[in-house]
CSV table of C-alpha atoms in Angstrom, one decimal:
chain,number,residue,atom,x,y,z
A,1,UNK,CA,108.5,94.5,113.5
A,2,UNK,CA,104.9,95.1,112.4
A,3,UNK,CA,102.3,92.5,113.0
A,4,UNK,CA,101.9,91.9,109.0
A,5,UNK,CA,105.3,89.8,109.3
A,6,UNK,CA,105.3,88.6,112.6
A,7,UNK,CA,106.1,85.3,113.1
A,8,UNK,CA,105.7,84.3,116.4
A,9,UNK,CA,104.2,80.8,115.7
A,10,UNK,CA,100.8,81.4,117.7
A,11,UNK,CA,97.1,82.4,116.7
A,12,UNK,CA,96.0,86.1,117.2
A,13,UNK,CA,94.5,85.3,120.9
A,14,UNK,CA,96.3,82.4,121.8
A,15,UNK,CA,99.6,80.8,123.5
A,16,UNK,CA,102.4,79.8,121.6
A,17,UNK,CA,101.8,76.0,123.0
A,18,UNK,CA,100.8,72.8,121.9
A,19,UNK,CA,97.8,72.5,124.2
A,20,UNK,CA,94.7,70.2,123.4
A,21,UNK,CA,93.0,72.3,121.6
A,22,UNK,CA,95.2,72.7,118.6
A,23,UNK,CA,94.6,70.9,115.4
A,24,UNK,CA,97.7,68.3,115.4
A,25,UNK,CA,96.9,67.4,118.6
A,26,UNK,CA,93.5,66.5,118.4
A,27,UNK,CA,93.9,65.0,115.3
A,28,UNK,CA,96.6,62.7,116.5
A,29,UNK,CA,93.7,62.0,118.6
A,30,UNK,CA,91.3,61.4,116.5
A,31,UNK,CA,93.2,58.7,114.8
A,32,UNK,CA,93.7,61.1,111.4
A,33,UNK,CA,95.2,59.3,108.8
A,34,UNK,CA,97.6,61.2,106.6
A,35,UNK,CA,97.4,58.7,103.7
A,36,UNK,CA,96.0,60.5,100.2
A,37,UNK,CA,96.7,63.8,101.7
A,38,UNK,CA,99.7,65.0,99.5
A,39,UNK,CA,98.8,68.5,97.5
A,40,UNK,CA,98.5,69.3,93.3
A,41,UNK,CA,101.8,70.5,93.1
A,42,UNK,CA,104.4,68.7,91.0
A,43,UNK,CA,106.9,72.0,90.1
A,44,UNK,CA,107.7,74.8,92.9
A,45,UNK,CA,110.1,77.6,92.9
A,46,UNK,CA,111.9,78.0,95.8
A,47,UNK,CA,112.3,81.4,97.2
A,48,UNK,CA,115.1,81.7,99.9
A,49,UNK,CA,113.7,84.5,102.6
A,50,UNK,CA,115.3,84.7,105.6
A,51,UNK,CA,113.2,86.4,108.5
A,52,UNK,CA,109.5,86.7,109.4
A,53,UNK,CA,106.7,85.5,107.2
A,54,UNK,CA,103.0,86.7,107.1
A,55,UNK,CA,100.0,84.5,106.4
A,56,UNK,CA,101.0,85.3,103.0
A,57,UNK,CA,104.1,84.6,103.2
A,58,UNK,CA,105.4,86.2,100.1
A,59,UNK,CA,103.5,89.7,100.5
A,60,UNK,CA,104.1,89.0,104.2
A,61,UNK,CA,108.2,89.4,104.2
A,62,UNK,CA,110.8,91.8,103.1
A,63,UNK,CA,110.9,90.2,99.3
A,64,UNK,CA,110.4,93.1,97.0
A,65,UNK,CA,106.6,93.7,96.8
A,66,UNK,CA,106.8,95.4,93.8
A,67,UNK,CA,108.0,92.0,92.5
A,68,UNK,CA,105.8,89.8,94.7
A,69,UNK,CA,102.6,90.4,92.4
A,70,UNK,CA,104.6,90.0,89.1
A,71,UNK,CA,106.1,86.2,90.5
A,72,UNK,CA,102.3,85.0,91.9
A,73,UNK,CA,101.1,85.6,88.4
A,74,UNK,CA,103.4,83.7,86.3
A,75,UNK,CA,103.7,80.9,89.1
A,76,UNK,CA,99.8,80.9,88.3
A,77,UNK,CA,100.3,81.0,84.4
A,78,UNK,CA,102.8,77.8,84.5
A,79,UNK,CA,100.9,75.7,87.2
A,80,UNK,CA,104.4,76.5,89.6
A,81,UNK,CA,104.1,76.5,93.0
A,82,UNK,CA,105.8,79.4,95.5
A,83,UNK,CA,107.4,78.3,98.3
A,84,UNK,CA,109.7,80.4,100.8
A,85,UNK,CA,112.4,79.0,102.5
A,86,UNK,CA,115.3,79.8,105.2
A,87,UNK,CA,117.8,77.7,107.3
A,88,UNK,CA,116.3,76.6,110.7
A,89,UNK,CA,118.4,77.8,113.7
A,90,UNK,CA,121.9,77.1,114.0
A,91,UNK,CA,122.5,76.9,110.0
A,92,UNK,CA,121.4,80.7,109.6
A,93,UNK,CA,124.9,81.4,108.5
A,94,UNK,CA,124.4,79.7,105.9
A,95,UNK,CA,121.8,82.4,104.8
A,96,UNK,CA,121.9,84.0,101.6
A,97,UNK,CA,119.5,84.6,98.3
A,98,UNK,CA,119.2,81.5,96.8
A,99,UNK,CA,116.5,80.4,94.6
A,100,UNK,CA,116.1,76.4,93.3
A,101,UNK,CA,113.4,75.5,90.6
A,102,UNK,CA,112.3,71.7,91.1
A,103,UNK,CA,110.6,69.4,88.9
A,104,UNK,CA,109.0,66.6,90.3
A,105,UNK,CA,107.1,64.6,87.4
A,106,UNK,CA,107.9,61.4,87.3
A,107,UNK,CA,111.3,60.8,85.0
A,108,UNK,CA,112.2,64.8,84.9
A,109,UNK,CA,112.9,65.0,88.5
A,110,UNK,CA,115.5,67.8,89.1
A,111,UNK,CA,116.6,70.8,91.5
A,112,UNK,CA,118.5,73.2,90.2
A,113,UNK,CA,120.0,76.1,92.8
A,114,UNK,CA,120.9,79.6,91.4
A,115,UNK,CA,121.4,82.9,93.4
A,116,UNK,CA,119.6,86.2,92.2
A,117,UNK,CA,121.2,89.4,92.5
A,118,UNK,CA,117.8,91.4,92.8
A,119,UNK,CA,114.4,89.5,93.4
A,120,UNK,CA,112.9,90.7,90.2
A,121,UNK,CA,115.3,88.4,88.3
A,122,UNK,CA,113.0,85.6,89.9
A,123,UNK,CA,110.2,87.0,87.2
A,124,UNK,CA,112.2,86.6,83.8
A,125,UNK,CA,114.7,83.6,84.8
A,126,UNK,CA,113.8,80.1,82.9
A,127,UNK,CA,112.2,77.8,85.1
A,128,UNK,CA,113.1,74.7,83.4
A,129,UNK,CA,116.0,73.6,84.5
A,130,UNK,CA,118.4,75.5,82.5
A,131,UNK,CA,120.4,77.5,84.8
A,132,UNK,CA,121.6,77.0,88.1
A,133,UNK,CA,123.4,73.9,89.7
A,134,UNK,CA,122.1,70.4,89.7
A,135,UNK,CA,121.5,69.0,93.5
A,136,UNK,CA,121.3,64.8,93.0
A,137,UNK,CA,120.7,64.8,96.9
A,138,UNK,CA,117.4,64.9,98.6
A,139,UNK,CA,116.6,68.5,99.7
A,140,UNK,CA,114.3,68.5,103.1
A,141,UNK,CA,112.0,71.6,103.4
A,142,UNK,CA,109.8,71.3,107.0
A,143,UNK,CA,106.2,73.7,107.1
A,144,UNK,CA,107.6,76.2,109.8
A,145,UNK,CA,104.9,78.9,108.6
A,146,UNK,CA,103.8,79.6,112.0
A,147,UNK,CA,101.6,83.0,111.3
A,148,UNK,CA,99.5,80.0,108.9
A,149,UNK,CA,99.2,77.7,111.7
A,150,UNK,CA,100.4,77.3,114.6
A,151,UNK,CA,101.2,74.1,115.1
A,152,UNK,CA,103.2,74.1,111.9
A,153,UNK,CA,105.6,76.5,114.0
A,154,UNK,CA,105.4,74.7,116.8
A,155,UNK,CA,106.5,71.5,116.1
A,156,UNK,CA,108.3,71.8,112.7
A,157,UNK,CA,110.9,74.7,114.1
A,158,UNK,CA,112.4,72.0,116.3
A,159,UNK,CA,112.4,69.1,114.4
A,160,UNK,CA,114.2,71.6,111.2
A,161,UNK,CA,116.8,72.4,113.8
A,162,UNK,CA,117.6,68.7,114.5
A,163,UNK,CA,117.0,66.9,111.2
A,164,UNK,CA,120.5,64.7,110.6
A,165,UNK,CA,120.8,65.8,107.0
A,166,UNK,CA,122.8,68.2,105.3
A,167,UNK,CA,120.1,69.8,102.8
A,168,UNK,CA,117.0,70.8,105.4
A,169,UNK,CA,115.0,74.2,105.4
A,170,UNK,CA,111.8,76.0,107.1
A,171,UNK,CA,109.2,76.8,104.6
A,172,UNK,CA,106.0,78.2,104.1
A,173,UNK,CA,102.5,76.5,104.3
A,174,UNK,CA,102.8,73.2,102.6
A,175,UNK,CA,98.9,72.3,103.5
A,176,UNK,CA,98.0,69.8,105.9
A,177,UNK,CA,98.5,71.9,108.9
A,178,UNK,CA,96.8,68.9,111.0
A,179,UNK,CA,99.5,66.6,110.4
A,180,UNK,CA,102.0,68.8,111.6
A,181,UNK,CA,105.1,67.9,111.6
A,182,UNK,CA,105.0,67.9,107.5
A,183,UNK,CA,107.8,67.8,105.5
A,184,UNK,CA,108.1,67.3,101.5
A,185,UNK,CA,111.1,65.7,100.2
A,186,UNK,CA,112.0,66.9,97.1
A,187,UNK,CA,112.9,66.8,94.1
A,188,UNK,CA,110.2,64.1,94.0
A,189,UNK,CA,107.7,66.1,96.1
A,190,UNK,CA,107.0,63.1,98.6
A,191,UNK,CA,105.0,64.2,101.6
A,192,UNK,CA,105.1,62.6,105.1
A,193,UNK,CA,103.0,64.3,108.1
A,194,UNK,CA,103.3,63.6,111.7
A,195,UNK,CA,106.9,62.9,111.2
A,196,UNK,CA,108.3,62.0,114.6
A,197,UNK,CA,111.4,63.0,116.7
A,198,UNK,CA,114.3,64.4,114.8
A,199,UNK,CA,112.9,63.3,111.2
A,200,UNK,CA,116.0,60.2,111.2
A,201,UNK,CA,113.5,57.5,110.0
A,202,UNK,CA,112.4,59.5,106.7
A,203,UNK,CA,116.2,60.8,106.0
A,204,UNK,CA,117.2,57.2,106.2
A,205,UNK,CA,115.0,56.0,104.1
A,206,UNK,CA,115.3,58.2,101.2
A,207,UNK,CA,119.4,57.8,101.5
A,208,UNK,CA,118.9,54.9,100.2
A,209,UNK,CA,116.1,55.8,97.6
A,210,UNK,CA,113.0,54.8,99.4
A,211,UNK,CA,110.1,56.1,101.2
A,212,UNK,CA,108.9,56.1,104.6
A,213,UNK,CA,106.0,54.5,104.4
A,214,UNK,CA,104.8,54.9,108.2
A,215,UNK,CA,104.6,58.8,107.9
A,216,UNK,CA,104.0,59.1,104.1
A,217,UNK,CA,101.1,60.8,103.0
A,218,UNK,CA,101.7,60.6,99.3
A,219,UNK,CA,103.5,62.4,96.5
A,220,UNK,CA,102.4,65.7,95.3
A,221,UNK,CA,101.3,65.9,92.0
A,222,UNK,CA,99.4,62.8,91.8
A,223,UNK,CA,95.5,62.1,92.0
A,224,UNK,CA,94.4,61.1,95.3
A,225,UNK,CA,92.8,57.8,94.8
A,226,UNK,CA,96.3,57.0,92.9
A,227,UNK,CA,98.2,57.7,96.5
A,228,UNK,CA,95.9,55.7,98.6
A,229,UNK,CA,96.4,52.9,95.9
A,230,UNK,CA,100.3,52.9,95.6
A,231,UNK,CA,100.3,53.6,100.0
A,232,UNK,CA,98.0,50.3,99.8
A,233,UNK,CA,100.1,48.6,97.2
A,234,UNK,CA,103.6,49.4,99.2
A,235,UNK,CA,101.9,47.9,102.2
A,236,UNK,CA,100.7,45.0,100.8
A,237,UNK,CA,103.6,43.8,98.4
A,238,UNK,CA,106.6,46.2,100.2
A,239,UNK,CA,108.0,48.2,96.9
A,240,UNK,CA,109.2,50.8,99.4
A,241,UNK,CA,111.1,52.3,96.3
A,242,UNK,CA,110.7,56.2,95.3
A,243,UNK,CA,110.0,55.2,91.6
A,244,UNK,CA,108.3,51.9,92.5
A,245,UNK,CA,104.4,51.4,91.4
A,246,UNK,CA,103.9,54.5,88.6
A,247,UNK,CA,100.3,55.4,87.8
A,248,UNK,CA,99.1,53.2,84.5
A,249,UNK,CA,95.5,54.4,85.0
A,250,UNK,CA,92.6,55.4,86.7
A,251,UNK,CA,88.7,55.2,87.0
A,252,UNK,CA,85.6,55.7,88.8
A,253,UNK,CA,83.8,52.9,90.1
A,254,UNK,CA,80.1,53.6,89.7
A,255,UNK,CA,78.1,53.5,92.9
A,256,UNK,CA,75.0,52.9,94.1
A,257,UNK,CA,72.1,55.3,95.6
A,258,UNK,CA,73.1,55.0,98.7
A,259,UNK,CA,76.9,55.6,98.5
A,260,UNK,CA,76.2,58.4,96.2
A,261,UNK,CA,74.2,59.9,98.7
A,262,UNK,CA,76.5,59.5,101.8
A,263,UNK,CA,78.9,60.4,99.1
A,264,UNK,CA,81.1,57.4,98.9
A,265,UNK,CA,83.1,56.9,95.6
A,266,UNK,CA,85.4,54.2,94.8
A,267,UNK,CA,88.2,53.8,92.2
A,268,UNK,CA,90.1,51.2,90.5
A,269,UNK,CA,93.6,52.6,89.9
A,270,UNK,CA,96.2,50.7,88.2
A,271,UNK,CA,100.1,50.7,89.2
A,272,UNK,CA,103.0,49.5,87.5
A,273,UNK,CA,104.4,46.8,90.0
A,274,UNK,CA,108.1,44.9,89.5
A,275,UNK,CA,106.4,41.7,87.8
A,276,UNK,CA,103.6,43.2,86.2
A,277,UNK,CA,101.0,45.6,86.5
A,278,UNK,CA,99.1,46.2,90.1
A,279,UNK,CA,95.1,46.5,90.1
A,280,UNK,CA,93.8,48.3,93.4
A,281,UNK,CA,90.3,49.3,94.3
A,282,UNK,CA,90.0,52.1,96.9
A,283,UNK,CA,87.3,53.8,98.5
A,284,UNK,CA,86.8,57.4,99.6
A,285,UNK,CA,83.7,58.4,102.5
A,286,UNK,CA,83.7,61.4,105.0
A,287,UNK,CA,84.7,60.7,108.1
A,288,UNK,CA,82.0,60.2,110.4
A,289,UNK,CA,83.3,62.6,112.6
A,290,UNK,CA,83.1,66.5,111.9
A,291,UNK,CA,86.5,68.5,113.2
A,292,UNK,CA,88.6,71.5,113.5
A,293,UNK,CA,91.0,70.4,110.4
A,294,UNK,CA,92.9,74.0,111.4
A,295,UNK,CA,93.9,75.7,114.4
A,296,UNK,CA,92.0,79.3,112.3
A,297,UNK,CA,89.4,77.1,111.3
A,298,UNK,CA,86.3,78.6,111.9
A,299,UNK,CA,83.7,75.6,111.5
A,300,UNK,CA,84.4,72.8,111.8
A,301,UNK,CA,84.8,70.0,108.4
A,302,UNK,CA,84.5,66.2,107.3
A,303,UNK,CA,87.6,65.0,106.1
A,304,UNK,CA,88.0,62.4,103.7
A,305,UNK,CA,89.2,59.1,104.8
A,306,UNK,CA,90.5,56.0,102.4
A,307,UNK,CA,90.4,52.7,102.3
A,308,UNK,CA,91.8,50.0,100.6
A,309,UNK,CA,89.6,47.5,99.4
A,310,UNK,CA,91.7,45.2,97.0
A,311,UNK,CA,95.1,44.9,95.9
A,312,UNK,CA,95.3,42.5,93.2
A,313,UNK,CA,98.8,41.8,91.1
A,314,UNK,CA,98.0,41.1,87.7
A,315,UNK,CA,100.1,37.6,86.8
């Protein structure tokens, strides 16, 4: 196998081991919180690629490359996100060339499986929803993408092996590669990170339609100040439910000199609670400490951190 597909789960120059020095470790360390850190997406196409995946995963595998350019640019034209997948392990039989579109905006949620005869059929086949067959159950894909990062290999392979639930898959790079374990739920596209042993607390929950708010790190597709608000509001008034506390509205506090200049911003974001609406006031800063937010990372960064300064039901 050449080294553009290789998968092997370690960093050109490193061990395939979770040793201090990689990102998830040190940022379990660190304290990291995952909260506010779920990505843009809120539609994805799943690819089904069994085998080895490059850093790019779709140019990096054996799907047709003569396709691969044609799929990146529509996903890019209609704001859809990419995302390989394969069984983990011991459900490799079950391997095949599946695709699934999912929407996840709030009231369209849907996944919908069909199975192309030739990867170029991925390029003209409606992604709305129209073909394919409806899945009501939650679909569990873990960030195995081990030529991304490392530690998404290295702790996401065996927890996608062990996961007690019958929909579960490895997929590519997901983002967050700190809070490895990650896993997205879908078709609601809720993130958790640092998910621990075999994943049993968040397959639990969302059997019986919640979240898990311990590991949750907020669902994809909403604004960021929005997830540290609803994570604050779930704490504070426990609407664990996955449609619980929608987003009303948003808006930027003005600050001072000083917070502008150690670039603090605060919102007030308004949620949608179960006896009225739900004011919360967050605040974003940089962490005070800068750190390797990657195992590839080549310098290292300040992440953002969030607080919650107000949570305020509106009677």
């Amino acid at each position: 196998m050449s080294g553009a597909v290789a998968d092997r789960g370690a960093a050109p120059g490193r061990s395939g081991r979770l040793d201090a020095t990689r990102c998830s470790v040190t940022a379990l360390v660190r304290g990291d919180s995952p909260v506010a850190t779920a990505g843009p997406a809120q539609r994805w196409l799943l690819v089904e690629q069994p085998g080895p995946w490059g850093r790019d995963a779709l140019t990096g595998s054996r799907f047709d490359q003569a396709v691969a350019a044609r799929l990146s640019a529509r996903a890019r034209t209609e704001g859809v996100r990419v995302l390989l997948v394969r069984r983990p392990g011991d459900r490799l039989a079950d391997s095949g060339r599946r695709w699934a579109y999912v929407d996840g905006r709030p009231g369209r949620e849907g996944l919908w499986w069909s199975v192309r005869t030739d990867d170029a059929d991925l390029v003209d086949a409606p992604w709305d929803g129209s073909v394919g067959e409806r899945t009501d159950r939650p679909t569990y894909l873990v960030c195995t993408h081990g030529q991304h990062d490392a530690c998404c290999a290295l702790r996401g392979r065996p927890l996608a092996r062990s996961m007690p639930a019958p929909d579960v898959w490895e997929c590519s790079h997901l983002g967050g590669c700190r809070f490895a374990t990650n896993v997205l739920v879908l078709p609601h596209g809720f993130a958790y990170g640092q998910v621990p042993g075999d994943g049993s607390d968040v397959v639990s929950a969302h059997a019986r339609g919640e979240v898990a708010l311990p590991w949750l790190r907020g669902r994809a597709g909403v604004a960021l100040p929005a997830q540290a608000a609803q994570q604050a509001a779930r704490e504070r008034l426990g609407l664990l439910g996955v449609d619980d506390l929608p987003v009303r509205g948003s808006r930027r506090l003005a600050g001072n000199g000083t917070e502008d200049a150690d670039d603090v911003e605060r919102f007030e974001v308004v949620l949608g609670g179960a006896d009225g609406d739900v004011v919360v006031r967050v605040e974003s800063r940089p962490a005070d400490e800068a750190a390797q937010l990657t195992c590839r990372a080549l310098h290292p960064a300040h992440p953002r951190t969030w607080t919650a300064l107000s949570v305020s039901p509106v009677r």
